[in-house]
Amino acid sequence: DTGVSQNPRHKITKRGQNVTFRCDPISEHNRLYWYRQTLGQGPEFLTYFQNEAQLEKSRLLSDRFSAERPKGSFSTLEIQRTEQGDSAMYLCASSLLAQGPDTQYFGPGTRLTVL
Amino acid sequence: AQTVTQSQPEMSVQEAETVTLSCTYDTSESNYYLFWYKQPPSRQMILVIRQEAYKQQNATENRFSVNFQKAAKSFSLKISDSQLGDTAMYFCAFMKLGAGSYQLTFGKGTKLSVIP
């Protein structure tokens, strides 16, 4: 399977701890997106990368959140000092710019529970 | 800013019947794409169908078709010959074109249950 993969699939943590999620996009996809989905809502955009450059961040992405895509391949999303309000599904998606306004392919998500 | 509204939180349909899911959106943009994504229980989101706003012809993909009314800012999804595997959350999404991230703006979703 060469789809978007995310790890871990589930993460339970205590309030105040740091967590890191990983996303591996479809090979050769140069755009990578992070979204957050809370219960009963549609996904909300957090940030996106074109290759290794982080080009846009939502105001939802507080300073406790940081994302990287060091070599233009996989990406990590770190949340520092987690709060209960961070509990959500974190979705990663990738797309290929060469295909123009692009179809985003989603991973299975990482479900975060902050106790 | 764009908003997407799905006014039907839940719907059900008998197997083999036809169902239509509603979506309206608000934007001042003239150049955009619209999407329907499907999220089956505990599975990842997959694209069902997409529509380019500059195209007047409604998109179709096998049993799935859309009714795109640009002036009314309406984008409904019709599922024909419903199958049990169509049971899922369905999200309508908007993408502004031009310079930028091509981020998606989603509605809250419609939970569709197909009844045997």
PDB file of N, CA and C in Angstrom, chain A residues 4 31 33 35 37 40-43 45 48 56 91 101-104 106-108, chain B residues 33 35 37 39 42 44-45 47 50 91 95 97 100-104 106-108:
ATOM      1  N   VAL A   4      -1.026   7.423   2.174  1.00  0.00           N
ATOM      2  CA  VAL A   4      -0.508   8.230   3.274  1.00  0.00           C
ATOM      3  C   VAL A   4      -0.599   7.408   4.567  1.00  0.00           C
ATOM      4  N   ARG A  31       3.314  18.312  -1.712  1.00  0.00           N
ATOM      5  CA  ARG A  31       2.528  19.107  -0.765  1.00  0.00           C
ATOM      6  C   ARG A  31       2.019  18.217   0.360  1.00  0.00           C
ATOM      7  N   TYR A  33      -0.262  18.445   4.090  1.00  0.00           N
ATOM      8  CA  TYR A  33      -1.174  19.252   4.899  1.00  0.00           C
ATOM      9  C   TYR A  33      -1.415  18.553   6.231  1.00  0.00           C
ATOM     10  N   TYR A  35      -4.426  18.651   9.270  1.00  0.00           N
ATOM     11  CA  TYR A  35      -5.759  19.094   9.661  1.00  0.00           C
ATOM     12  C   TYR A  35      -6.064  18.532  11.046  1.00  0.00           C
ATOM     13  N   GLN A  37      -9.441  17.347  13.428  1.00  0.00           N
ATOM     14  CA  GLN A  37     -10.871  17.039  13.394  1.00  0.00           C
ATOM     15  C   GLN A  37     -11.351  16.698  14.790  1.00  0.00           C
ATOM     16  N   GLY A  40     -17.716  15.441  15.816  1.00  0.00           N
ATOM     17  CA  GLY A  40     -18.888  16.105  15.256  1.00  0.00           C
ATOM     18  C   GLY A  40     -18.586  17.255  14.322  1.00  0.00           C
ATOM     19  N   GLN A  41     -17.324  17.424  13.995  1.00  0.00           N
ATOM     20  CA  GLN A  41     -16.925  18.520  13.110  1.00  0.00           C
ATOM     21  C   GLN A  41     -16.175  17.988  11.896  1.00  0.00           C
ATOM     22  N   GLY A  42     -16.111  18.811  10.865  1.00  0.00           N
ATOM     23  CA  GLY A  42     -15.252  18.483   9.753  1.00  0.00           C
ATOM     24  C   GLY A  42     -13.816  18.865  10.061  1.00  0.00           C
ATOM     25  N   PRO A  43     -12.880  18.352   9.307  1.00  0.00           N
ATOM     26  CA  PRO A  43     -11.473  18.707   9.520  1.00  0.00           C
ATOM     27  C   PRO A  43     -11.246  20.208   9.349  1.00  0.00           C
ATOM     28  N   PHE A  45      -8.108  23.085   8.789  1.00  0.00           N
ATOM     29  CA  PHE A  45      -6.733  23.238   8.319  1.00  0.00           C
ATOM     30  C   PHE A  45      -5.837  23.772   9.427  1.00  0.00           C
ATOM     31  N   TYR A  48       0.510  23.803   6.105  1.00  0.00           N
ATOM     32  CA  TYR A  48       0.874  23.034   4.936  1.00  0.00           C
ATOM     33  C   TYR A  48       2.324  23.309   4.525  1.00  0.00           C
ATOM     34  N   GLU A  56       2.234  28.044   5.054  1.00  0.00           N
ATOM     35  CA  GLU A  56       1.035  28.657   5.621  1.00  0.00           C
ATOM     36  C   GLU A  56       0.687  27.971   6.929  1.00  0.00           C
ATOM     37  N   LEU A  91      -5.173  14.740  11.214  1.00  0.00           N
ATOM     38  CA  LEU A  91      -5.132  14.147   9.882  1.00  0.00           C
ATOM     39  C   LEU A  91      -4.027  14.769   9.054  1.00  0.00           C
ATOM     40  N   PRO A 101      -4.449  22.416  -9.167  1.00  0.00           N
ATOM     41  CA  PRO A 101      -5.327  22.423  -7.992  1.00  0.00           C
ATOM     42  C   PRO A 101      -5.689  20.991  -7.696  1.00  0.00           C
ATOM     43  N   ASP A 102      -5.301  20.584  -6.553  1.00  0.00           N
ATOM     44  CA  ASP A 102      -4.939  19.191  -6.409  1.00  0.00           C
ATOM     45  C   ASP A 102      -5.890  18.436  -5.514  1.00  0.00           C
ATOM     46  N   THR A 103      -5.984  17.173  -5.801  1.00  0.00           N
ATOM     47  CA  THR A 103      -6.724  16.262  -4.935  1.00  0.00           C
ATOM     48  C   THR A 103      -5.840  15.887  -3.764  1.00  0.00           C
ATOM     49  N   GLN A 104      -6.342  16.060  -2.582  1.00  0.00           N
ATOM     50  CA  GLN A 104      -5.608  15.693  -1.378  1.00  0.00           C
ATOM     51  C   GLN A 104      -5.986  14.286  -0.958  1.00  0.00           C
ATOM     52  N   PHE A 106      -5.780  11.549   2.006  1.00  0.00           N
ATOM     53  CA  PHE A 106      -5.685  11.589   3.459  1.00  0.00           C
ATOM     54  C   PHE A 106      -5.145  10.293   4.042  1.00  0.00           C
ATOM     55  N   GLY A 107      -4.448  10.438   5.162  1.00  0.00           N
ATOM     56  CA  GLY A 107      -4.046   9.304   5.959  1.00  0.00           C
ATOM     57  C   GLY A 107      -5.142   8.913   6.938  1.00  0.00           C
ATOM     58  N   PRO A 108      -4.913   7.854   7.720  1.00  0.00           N
ATOM     59  CA  PRO A 108      -5.932   7.356   8.651  1.00  0.00           C
ATOM     60  C   PRO A 108      -6.080   8.202   9.901  1.00  0.00           C
TER      61      PRO A 108
ATOM     62  N   TYR B  33     -12.748  25.024  -6.456  1.00  0.00           N
ATOM     63  CA  TYR B  33     -13.175  23.635  -6.637  1.00  0.00           C
ATOM     64  C   TYR B  33     -14.065  23.257  -5.461  1.00  0.00           C
ATOM     65  N   PHE B  35     -15.606  19.637  -3.447  1.00  0.00           N
ATOM     66  CA  PHE B  35     -15.338  18.212  -3.285  1.00  0.00           C
ATOM     67  C   PHE B  35     -16.384  17.583  -2.376  1.00  0.00           C
ATOM     68  N   TYR B  37     -16.029  14.272   0.111  1.00  0.00           N
ATOM     69  CA  TYR B  37     -15.191  13.228   0.673  1.00  0.00           C
ATOM     70  C   TYR B  37     -16.065  12.299   1.515  1.00  0.00           C
ATOM     71  N   GLN B  39     -15.903   9.408   4.645  1.00  0.00           N
ATOM     72  CA  GLN B  39     -15.103   8.894   5.756  1.00  0.00           C
ATOM     73  C   GLN B  39     -15.847   7.716   6.391  1.00  0.00           C
ATOM     74  N   SER B  42     -14.100   4.474  11.235  1.00  0.00           N
ATOM     75  CA  SER B  42     -12.740   4.054  11.595  1.00  0.00           C
ATOM     76  C   SER B  42     -11.824   3.862  10.394  1.00  0.00           C
ATOM     77  N   GLN B  44      -9.997   5.859   6.711  1.00  0.00           N
ATOM     78  CA  GLN B  44      -9.548   7.171   6.278  1.00  0.00           C
ATOM     79  C   GLN B  44     -10.470   7.796   5.246  1.00  0.00           C
ATOM     80  N   MET B  45     -10.347   9.104   5.132  1.00  0.00           N
ATOM     81  CA  MET B  45     -11.172   9.883   4.237  1.00  0.00           C
ATOM     82  C   MET B  45     -10.733   9.662   2.796  1.00  0.00           C
ATOM     83  N   LEU B  47     -11.676  10.588  -1.449  1.00  0.00           N
ATOM     84  CA  LEU B  47     -12.378  11.477  -2.358  1.00  0.00           C
ATOM     85  C   LEU B  47     -13.479  10.712  -3.085  1.00  0.00           C
ATOM     86  N   ARG B  50     -15.223  15.489  -7.443  1.00  0.00           N
ATOM     87  CA  ARG B  50     -14.854  16.897  -7.378  1.00  0.00           C
ATOM     88  C   ARG B  50     -15.440  17.643  -8.575  1.00  0.00           C
ATOM     89  N   PHE B  91     -18.425  14.487   3.753  1.00  0.00           N
ATOM     90  CA  PHE B  91     -18.036  15.873   3.962  1.00  0.00           C
ATOM     91  C   PHE B  91     -17.976  16.600   2.625  1.00  0.00           C
ATOM     92  N   MET B  95     -12.335  24.520  -2.008  1.00  0.00           N
ATOM     93  CA  MET B  95     -10.925  24.864  -2.194  1.00  0.00           C
ATOM     94  C   MET B  95     -10.828  26.110  -3.057  1.00  0.00           C
ATOM     95  N   LEU B  97      -8.907  28.650  -5.408  1.00  0.00           N
ATOM     96  CA  LEU B  97      -7.785  28.544  -6.329  1.00  0.00           C
ATOM     97  C   LEU B  97      -7.006  29.847  -6.386  1.00  0.00           C
ATOM     98  N   GLY B 100      -1.586  30.327  -3.031  1.00  0.00           N
ATOM     99  CA  GLY B 100      -1.955  29.903  -1.689  1.00  0.00           C
ATOM    100  C   GLY B 100      -1.800  28.415  -1.498  1.00  0.00           C
ATOM    101  N   SER B 101      -2.323  27.971  -0.397  1.00  0.00           N
ATOM    102  CA  SER B 101      -2.071  26.602   0.018  1.00  0.00           C
ATOM    103  C   SER B 101      -3.011  25.582  -0.599  1.00  0.00           C
ATOM    104  N   TYR B 102      -4.101  26.021  -1.209  1.00  0.00           N
ATOM    105  CA  TYR B 102      -5.133  25.085  -1.664  1.00  0.00           C
ATOM    106  C   TYR B 102      -5.661  24.264  -0.501  1.00  0.00           C
ATOM    107  N   GLN B 103      -5.784  24.902   0.643  1.00  0.00           N
ATOM    108  CA  GLN B 103      -6.356  24.194   1.782  1.00  0.00           C
ATOM    109  C   GLN B 103      -7.836  23.943   1.543  1.00  0.00           C
ATOM    110  N   LEU B 104      -8.334  22.919   2.197  1.00  0.00           N
ATOM    111  CA  LEU B 104      -9.747  22.573   2.111  1.00  0.00           C
ATOM    112  C   LEU B 104     -10.498  23.160   3.307  1.00  0.00           C
ATOM    113  N   PHE B 106     -14.001  22.472   5.159  1.00  0.00           N
ATOM    114  CA  PHE B 106     -14.995  21.401   5.224  1.00  0.00           C
ATOM    115  C   PHE B 106     -16.274  21.856   5.925  1.00  0.00           C
ATOM    116  N   GLY B 107     -17.378  21.209   5.561  1.00  0.00           N
ATOM    117  CA  GLY B 107     -18.594  21.304   6.350  1.00  0.00           C
ATOM    118  C   GLY B 107     -18.510  20.348   7.534  1.00  0.00           C
ATOM    119  N   LYS B 108     -19.588  20.313   8.318  1.00  0.00           N
ATOM    120  CA  LYS B 108     -19.594  19.473   9.517  1.00  0.00           C
ATOM    121  C   LYS B 108     -19.903  18.019   9.210  1.00  0.00           C
TER     122      LYS B 108
END
